[in-house]
Coordinates of C-alpha atoms in Angstrom, one line a residue:
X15 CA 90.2 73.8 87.7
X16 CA 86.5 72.6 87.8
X17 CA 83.9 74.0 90.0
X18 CA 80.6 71.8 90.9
X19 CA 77.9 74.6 89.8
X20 CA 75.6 75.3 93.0
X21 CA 72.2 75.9 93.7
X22 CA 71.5 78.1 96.2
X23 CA 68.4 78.8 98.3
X24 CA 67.3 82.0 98.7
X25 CA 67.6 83.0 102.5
X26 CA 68.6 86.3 102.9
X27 CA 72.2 86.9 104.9
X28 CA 71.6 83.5 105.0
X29 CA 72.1 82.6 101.5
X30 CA 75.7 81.1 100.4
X31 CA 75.9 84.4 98.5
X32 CA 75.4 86.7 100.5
X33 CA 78.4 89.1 100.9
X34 CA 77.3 89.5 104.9
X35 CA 77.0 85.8 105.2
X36 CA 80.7 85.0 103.6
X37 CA 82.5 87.8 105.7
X38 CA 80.9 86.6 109.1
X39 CA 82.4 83.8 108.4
X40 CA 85.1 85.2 107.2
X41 CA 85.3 86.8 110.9
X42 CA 85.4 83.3 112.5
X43 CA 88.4 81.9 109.9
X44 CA 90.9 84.6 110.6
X45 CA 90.3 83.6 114.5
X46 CA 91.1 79.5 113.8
X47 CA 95.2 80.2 113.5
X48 CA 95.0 82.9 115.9
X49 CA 96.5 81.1 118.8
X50 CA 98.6 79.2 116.1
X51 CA 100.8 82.1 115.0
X52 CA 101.1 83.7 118.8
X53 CA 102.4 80.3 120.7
X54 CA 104.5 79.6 117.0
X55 CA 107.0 82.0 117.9
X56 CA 106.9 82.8 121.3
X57 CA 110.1 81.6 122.1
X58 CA 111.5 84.2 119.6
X59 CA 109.9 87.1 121.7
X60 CA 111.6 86.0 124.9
X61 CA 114.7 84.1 123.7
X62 CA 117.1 84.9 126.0
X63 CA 114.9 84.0 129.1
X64 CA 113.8 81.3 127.6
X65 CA 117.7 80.6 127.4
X66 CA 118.3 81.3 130.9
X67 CA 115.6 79.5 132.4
X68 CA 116.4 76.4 130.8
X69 CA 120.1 77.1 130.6
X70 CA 121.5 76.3 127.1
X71 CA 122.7 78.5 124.6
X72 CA 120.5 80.9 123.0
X73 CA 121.9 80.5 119.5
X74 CA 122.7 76.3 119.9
X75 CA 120.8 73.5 118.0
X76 CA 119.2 72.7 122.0
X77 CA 117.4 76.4 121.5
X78 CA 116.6 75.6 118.0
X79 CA 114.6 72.7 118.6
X80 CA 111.9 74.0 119.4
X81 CA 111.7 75.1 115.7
X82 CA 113.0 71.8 114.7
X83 CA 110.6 69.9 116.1
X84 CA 107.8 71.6 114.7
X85 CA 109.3 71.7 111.0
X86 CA 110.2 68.4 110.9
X87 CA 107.1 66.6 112.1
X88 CA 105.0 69.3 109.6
X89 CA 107.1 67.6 106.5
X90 CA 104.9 64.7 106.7
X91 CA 102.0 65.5 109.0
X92 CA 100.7 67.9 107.2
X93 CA 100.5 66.1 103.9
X94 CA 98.4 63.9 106.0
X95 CA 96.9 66.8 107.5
X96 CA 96.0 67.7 103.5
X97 CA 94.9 64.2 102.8
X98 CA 92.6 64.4 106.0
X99 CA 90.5 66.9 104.8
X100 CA 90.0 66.1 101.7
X101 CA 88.8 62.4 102.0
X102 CA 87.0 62.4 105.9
X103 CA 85.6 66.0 106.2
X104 CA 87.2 69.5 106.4
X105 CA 85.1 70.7 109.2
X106 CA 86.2 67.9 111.5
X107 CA 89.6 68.2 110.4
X108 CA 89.7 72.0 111.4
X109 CA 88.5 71.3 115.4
X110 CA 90.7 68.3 115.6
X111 CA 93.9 70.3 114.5
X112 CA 92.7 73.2 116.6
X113 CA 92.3 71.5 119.6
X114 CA 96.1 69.6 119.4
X115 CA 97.4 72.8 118.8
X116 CA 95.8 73.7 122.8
X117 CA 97.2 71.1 124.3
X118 CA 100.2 71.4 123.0
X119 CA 100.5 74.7 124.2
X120 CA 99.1 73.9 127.4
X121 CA 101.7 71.0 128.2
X122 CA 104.7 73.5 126.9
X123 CA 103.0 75.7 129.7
X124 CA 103.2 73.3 132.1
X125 CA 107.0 72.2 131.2
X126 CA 107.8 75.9 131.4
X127 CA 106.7 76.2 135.1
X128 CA 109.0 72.7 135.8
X129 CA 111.5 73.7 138.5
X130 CA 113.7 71.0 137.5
X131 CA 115.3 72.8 133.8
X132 CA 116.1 69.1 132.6
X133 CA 112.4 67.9 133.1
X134 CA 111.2 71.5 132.0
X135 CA 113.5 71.4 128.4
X136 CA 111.8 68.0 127.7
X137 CA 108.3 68.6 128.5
X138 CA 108.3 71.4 126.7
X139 CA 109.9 69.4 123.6
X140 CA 106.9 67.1 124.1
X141 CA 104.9 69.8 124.1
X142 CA 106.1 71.5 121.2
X143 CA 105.6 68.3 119.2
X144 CA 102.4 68.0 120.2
X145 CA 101.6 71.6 119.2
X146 CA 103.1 70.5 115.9
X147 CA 100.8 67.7 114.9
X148 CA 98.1 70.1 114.6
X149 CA 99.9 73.5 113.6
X150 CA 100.4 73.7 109.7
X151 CA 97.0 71.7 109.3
X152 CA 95.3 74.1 110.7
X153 CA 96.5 76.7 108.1
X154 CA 95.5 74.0 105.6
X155 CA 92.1 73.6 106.7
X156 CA 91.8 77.9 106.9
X157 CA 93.0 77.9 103.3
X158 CA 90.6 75.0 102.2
X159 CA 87.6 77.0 103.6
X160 CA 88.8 80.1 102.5
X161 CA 89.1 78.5 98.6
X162 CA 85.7 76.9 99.4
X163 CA 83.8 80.3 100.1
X164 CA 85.7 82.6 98.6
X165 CA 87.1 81.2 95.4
X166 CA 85.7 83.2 91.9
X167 CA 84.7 86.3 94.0
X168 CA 87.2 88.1 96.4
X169 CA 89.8 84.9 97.1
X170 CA 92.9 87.0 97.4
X171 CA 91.2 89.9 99.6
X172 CA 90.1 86.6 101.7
X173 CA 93.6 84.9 102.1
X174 CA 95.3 88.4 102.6
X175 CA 92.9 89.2 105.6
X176 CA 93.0 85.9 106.8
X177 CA 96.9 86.8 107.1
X178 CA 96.1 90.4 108.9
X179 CA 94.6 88.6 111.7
X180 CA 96.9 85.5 112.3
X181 CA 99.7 88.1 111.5
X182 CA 98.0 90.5 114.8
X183 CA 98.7 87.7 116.9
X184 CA 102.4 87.5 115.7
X185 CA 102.8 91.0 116.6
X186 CA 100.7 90.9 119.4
X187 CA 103.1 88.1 120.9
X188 CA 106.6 89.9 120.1
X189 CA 105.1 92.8 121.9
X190 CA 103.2 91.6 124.4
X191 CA 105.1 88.1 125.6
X192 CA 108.7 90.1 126.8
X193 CA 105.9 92.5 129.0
X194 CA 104.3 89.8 131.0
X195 CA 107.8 88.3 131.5
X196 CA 109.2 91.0 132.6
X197 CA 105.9 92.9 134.9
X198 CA 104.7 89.2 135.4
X199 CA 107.1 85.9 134.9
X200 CA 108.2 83.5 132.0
X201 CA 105.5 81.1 132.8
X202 CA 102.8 83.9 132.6
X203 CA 103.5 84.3 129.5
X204 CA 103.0 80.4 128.0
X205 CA 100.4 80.4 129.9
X206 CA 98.5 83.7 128.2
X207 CA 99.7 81.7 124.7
X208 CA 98.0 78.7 126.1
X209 CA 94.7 80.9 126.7
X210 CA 95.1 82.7 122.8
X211 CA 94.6 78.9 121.4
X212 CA 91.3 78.4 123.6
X213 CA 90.0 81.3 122.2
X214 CA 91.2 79.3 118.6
X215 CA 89.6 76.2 118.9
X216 CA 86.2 78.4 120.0
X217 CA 86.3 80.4 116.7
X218 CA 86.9 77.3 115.2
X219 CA 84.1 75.7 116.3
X220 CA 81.7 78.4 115.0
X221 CA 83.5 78.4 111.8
X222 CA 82.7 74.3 111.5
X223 CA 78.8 75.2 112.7
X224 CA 78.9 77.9 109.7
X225 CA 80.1 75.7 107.0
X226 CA 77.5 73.6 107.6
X227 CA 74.8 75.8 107.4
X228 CA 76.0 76.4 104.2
X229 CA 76.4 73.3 102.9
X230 CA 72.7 72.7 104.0
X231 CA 71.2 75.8 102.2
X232 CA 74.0 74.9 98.5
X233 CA 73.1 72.0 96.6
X234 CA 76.0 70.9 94.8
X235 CA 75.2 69.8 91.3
X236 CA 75.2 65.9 91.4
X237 CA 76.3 65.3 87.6
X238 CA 79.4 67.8 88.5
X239 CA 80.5 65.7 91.3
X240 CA 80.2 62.9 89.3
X241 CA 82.4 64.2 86.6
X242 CA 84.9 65.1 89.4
X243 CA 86.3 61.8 90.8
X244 CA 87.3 61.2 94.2
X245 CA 90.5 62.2 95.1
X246 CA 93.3 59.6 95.4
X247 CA 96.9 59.8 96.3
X248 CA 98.0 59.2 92.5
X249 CA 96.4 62.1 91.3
X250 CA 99.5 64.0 92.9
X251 CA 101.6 63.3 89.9
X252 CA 99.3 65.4 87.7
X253 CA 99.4 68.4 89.4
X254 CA 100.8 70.8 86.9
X255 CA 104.3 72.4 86.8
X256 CA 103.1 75.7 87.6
X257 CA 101.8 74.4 91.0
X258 CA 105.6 72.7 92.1
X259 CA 107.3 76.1 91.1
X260 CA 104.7 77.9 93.2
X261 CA 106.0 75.2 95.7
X262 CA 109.8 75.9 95.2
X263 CA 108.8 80.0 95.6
X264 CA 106.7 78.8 98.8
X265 CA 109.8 77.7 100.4
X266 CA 112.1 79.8 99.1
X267 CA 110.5 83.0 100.3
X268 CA 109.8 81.8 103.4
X269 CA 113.1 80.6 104.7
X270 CA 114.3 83.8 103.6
X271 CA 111.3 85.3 106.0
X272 CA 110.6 82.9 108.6
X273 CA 114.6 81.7 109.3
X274 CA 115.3 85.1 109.5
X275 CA 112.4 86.4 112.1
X276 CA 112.4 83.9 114.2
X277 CA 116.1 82.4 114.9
X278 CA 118.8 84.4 113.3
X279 CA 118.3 87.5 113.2
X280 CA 117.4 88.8 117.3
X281 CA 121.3 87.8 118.2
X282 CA 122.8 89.4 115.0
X283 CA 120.6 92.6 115.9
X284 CA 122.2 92.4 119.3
X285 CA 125.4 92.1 118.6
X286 CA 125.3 94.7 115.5
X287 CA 123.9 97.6 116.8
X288 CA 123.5 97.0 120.3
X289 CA 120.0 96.3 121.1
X290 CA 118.2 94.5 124.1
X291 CA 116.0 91.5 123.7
X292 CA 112.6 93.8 124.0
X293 CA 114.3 96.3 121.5
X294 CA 114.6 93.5 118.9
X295 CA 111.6 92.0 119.8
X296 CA 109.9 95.4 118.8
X297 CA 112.0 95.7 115.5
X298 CA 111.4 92.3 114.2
X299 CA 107.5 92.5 114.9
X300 CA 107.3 94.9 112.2
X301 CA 106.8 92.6 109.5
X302 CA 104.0 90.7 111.0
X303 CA 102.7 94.6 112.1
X304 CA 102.4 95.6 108.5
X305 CA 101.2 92.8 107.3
X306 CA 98.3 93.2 109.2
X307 CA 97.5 96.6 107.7
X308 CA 98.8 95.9 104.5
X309 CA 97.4 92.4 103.8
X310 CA 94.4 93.3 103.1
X311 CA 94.9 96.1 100.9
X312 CA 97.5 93.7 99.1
X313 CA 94.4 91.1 98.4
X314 CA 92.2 93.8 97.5
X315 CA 94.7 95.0 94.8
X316 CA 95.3 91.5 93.7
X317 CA 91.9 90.6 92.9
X318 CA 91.4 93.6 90.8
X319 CA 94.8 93.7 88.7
X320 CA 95.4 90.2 88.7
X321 CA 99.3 89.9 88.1
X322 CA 100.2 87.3 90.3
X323 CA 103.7 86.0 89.4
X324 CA 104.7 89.7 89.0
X325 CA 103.9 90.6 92.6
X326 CA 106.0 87.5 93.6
X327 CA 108.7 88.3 91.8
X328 CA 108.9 92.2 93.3
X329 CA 108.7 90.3 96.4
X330 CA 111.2 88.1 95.7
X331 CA 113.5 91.2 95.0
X332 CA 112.2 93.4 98.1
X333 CA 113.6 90.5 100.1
X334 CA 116.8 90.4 98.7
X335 CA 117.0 94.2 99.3
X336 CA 115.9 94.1 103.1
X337 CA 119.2 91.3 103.4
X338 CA 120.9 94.0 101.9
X339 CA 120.5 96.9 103.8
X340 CA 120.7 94.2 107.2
X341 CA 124.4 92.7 106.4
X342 CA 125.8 96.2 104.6
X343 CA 124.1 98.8 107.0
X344 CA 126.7 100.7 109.3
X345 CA 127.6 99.9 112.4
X346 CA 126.2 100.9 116.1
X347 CA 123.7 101.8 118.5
X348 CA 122.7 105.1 117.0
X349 CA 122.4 103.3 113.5
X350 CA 119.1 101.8 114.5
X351 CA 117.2 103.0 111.3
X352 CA 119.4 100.3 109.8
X353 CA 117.7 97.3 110.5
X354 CA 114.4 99.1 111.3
X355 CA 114.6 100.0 107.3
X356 CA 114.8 96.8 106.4
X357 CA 111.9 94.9 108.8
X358 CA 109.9 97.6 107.2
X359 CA 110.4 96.5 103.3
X360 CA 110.4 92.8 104.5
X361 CA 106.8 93.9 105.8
X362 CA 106.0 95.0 102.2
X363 CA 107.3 91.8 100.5
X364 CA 105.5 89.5 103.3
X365 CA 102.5 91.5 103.5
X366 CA 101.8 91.4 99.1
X367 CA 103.1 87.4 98.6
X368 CA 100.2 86.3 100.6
X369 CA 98.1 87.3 99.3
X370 CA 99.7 86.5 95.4
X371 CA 101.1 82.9 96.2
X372 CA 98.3 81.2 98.3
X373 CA 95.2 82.2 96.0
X374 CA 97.0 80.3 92.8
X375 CA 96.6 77.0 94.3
X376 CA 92.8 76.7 93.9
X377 CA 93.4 77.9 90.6
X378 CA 95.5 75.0 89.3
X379 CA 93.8 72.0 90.8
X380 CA 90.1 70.2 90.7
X381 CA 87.7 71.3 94.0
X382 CA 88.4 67.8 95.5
X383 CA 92.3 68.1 95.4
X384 CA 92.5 71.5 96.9
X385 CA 93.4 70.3 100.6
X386 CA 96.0 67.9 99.6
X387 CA 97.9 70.5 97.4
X388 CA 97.5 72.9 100.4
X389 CA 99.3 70.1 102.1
X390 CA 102.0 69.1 100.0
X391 CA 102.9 72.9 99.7
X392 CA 103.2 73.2 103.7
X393 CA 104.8 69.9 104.1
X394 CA 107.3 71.2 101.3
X395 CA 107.7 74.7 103.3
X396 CA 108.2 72.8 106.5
X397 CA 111.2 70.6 105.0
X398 CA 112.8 73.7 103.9
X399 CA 112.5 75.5 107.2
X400 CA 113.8 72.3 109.1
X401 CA 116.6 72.2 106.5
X402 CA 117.0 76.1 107.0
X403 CA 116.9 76.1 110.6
X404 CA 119.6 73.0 111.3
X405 CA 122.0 74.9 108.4
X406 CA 121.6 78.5 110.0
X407 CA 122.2 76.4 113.9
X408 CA 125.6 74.7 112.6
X409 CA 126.9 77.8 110.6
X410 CA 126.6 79.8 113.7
X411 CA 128.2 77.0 115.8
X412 CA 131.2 76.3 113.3
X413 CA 132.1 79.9 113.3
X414 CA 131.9 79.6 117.1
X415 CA 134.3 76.9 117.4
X416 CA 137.6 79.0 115.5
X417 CA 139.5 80.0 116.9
X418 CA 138.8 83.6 118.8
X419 CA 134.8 82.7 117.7
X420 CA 132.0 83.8 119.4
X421 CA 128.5 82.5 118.6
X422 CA 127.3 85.9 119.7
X423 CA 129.7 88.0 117.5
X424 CA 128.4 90.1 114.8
X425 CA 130.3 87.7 112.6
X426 CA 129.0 84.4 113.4
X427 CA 125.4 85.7 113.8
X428 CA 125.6 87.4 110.9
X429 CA 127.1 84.4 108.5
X430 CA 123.7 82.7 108.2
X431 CA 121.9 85.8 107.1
X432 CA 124.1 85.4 104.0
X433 CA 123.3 82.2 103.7
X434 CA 119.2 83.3 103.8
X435 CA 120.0 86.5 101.1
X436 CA 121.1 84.0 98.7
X437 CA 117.8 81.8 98.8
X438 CA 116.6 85.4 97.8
X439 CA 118.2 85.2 94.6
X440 CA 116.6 81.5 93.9
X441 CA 113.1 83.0 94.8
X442 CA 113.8 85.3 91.9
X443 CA 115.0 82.7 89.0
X444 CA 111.9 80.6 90.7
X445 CA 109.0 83.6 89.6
X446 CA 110.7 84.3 86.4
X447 CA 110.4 80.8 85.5
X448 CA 106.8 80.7 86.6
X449 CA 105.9 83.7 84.5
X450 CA 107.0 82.0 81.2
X451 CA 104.8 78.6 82.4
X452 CA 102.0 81.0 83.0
X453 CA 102.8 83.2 79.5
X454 CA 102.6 79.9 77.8
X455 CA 99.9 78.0 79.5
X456 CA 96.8 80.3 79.2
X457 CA 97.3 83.3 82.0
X458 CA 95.8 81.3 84.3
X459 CA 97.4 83.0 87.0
X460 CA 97.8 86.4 85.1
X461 CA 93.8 87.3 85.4
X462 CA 92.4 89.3 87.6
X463 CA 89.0 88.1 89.5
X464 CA 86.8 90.6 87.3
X465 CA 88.7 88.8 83.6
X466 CA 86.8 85.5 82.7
X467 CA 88.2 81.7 83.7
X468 CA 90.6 80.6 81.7
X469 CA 90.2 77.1 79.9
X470 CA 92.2 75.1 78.1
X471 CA 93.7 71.5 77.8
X472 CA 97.2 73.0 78.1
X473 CA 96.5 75.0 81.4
X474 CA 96.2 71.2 82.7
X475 CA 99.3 69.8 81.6
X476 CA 100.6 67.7 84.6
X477 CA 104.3 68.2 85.2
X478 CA 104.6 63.6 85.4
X479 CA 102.5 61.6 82.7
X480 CA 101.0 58.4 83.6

């Protein structure tokens, strides 16, 4: 896609440039989704106090809401979210989503420490909706800086440490939330999430101050932006096929992940092999632990062999083997390497498609459309996870409701896991098919950072003609 050339002044660290300058920066975009990804799943980490606070069932659609809700309002607000930043300002944008992600949190707190459970289930709702208006823009606005700064020099290392850190907050939260409950109380810990996002929308700030520095000291060339038009909603239907299948994989993978981690699989872990809320607490942080280390390393190796639709189709695979080992691992207590096994090659699938899937999307669309197809991609991720969640929340219940059912049997927690294994298999037809599009279209997504641009009117082929 087309780059305006820049002209930079010369101004030391301070020059757009500058390694130093970029990874300072850098420092301050990893922070912006920080309290995002900590307060996201915090009602995973303490589920069944959550549960028994509020008292509904820990495996219902009542529990499950508070993913719904989020999910469902991110299908269309973060399109808009998309839209946003591409037409009024990115740096606005960024503090605005930020700071309705902190008071979202903050009111969830403050339903949470309701001694009435009625009121306290809907205020935290409310809350949680709240929190959701700014959530998935956020990570659009992260990703839109991160193409902005990083894009032609070390974009995948970016987005894969940009994952490491939101990821340590993940992991930070599953470990750290079920302590303070338990040394501390349940509303401690909301409260501690609510304090993770002020420390958010502070990084974000900075990051919003940096950017403009930057802006100030890059001229963009004024015949480039005049070659690039401004970005209108119609352009959508020329984004090319190889960006929707990237948006089918997005989903796909994802579900598999995200369903999994944060709603499905805590109860079958319990029930299976016999483990207490902090036990799978720890076990199902190790995903989001590794990805912290391995992120990184996983952009790094990225950017140098290129490769891109092959790493998301070994991911695609590693995914279907971790469902694997979950659903046909023995039985029992002393069988705990079981499911530990297969968080830990989850970790390796989550912790390498980050840092493959993300950095194609700047690849395959102008500068100016680059937030919008960040968008549509999480608005797209979100359906599928709203989808994922209510399918996974009524399997559970109708096995529940035979007769002799339980919905905390190793049966009826473990029938939507076999639903998630066989998105796993779509993942995979998805990549293959992407590799062909990318085979015949150029490489686009093949080359490494170090291989020149590829050009080319059929890299550009939009998937709908006008």
């Amino acid at each position: 896609s087309a780059t305006a050339p820049q002209t930079q002044h010369n101004m030391g660290v301070l020059n757009a440039s500058s390694p130093f300058f970029r990874y300072v920066f850098l420092v301050f975009i990893c922070f912006i989704p920080f309290g995002s990804y900590w307060c996201y799943d915090i009602f995973s980490a303490i589920q069944l106090s959550v549960a028994t606070y509020l008292n509904i069932d820990p495996n219902g659609q009542q529990y499950n809401n508070f993913y719904t809700v989020y999910n469902a309002i991110n299908i269309v607000i973060v399109l808009f979210g998309g839209v946003f930043i591409d037409r009024i300002g990115l740096r606005l944008g960024a503090v605005l989503f930020c700071a309705l992600i902190a008071a979202g949190q903050i009111v969830v707190a403050i339903g949470m420490s309701l001694s009435n459970v009625q009121h306290a289930y809907y205020v935290a709702i409310a809350g949680r909706a709240l929190f959701s208006l700014g959530g998935e823009s956020l990570g659009v606005a992260q990703s839109t800086f991160c193409s902005k700064w990083f894009k032609g020099k070390e974009l995948a290392l970016a987005f894969g440490i940009c994952l490491s850190f939101a990821r340590i907050g993940s992991t930070v939260n599953f470990n750290l939330s079920p302590l303070i409950e338990s040394h501390g109380s349940l509303q401690w810990a909301f409260w501690f999430g609510a304090g993770t996002c002020i420390i958010s929308v502070v990084m974000t700030v900075f990051a919003a101050i940096s950017d403009k520095i930057r802006d100030k000291h890059v001229q963009v060339d004024e015949a480039a932006l005049t070659a690039s038009p401004p970005f209108r909603l119609g352009d959508i239907r020329h984004f090319p096929l190889a960006l929707w299948l990237i948006y089918l994989i997005c989903v796909f993978f994802y579900c598999c992940v995200f369903t999994l981690i944060s709603l499905s699989a805590q109860p079958y872990m319990q029930a299976k092999y016999g483990f207490t809320q902090g036990e799978a607490s720890h076990v199902l942080s190790i995903p989001y632990a590794m990805s912290a280390v391995l992120a990184p390393l996983s952009g790094f190796a990225v950017d140098r062999l290129g490769r891109k639709p092959l790493w998301m189709l070994i991911c695609s695979f590693l995914v279907f083997v971790s469902y694997a080992i979950l659903l046909l691992g023995p039985f029992g207590p002393s069988m705990f390497f079981a499911p530990v096994f297969s968080m830990i090659v989850m970790g390796l699938a989550y912790s390498i498609v980050a840092a493959s899937l993300w950095p194609c999307v700047p690849l395959l669309v102008d500068e100016n459309k680059v937030g919008t197809a960040f968008g549509i991609m999480n608005s797209i991720q979100n359906l599928g996870l709203t989808i994922y969640t209510i399918v996974a929340a009524q399997i559970t219940e109708a096995c529940a409701r035979q007769p002799g059912g339980d919905s905390k049997s190793v049966k009826c927690t473990g029938l939507p896991l076999y639903f998630l294994a066989l998105t796993g298999i779509l993942t995979t037809v998805t990549c293959l098919l992407l590799i062909i599009n990318d085979l015949r279209t150029g490489r686009r997504l093949t080359r490494s950072s170090s291989e020149p641009p590829a050009e080319g009117p059929s890299e550009k082929e939009p998937l709908l003609n006008s």
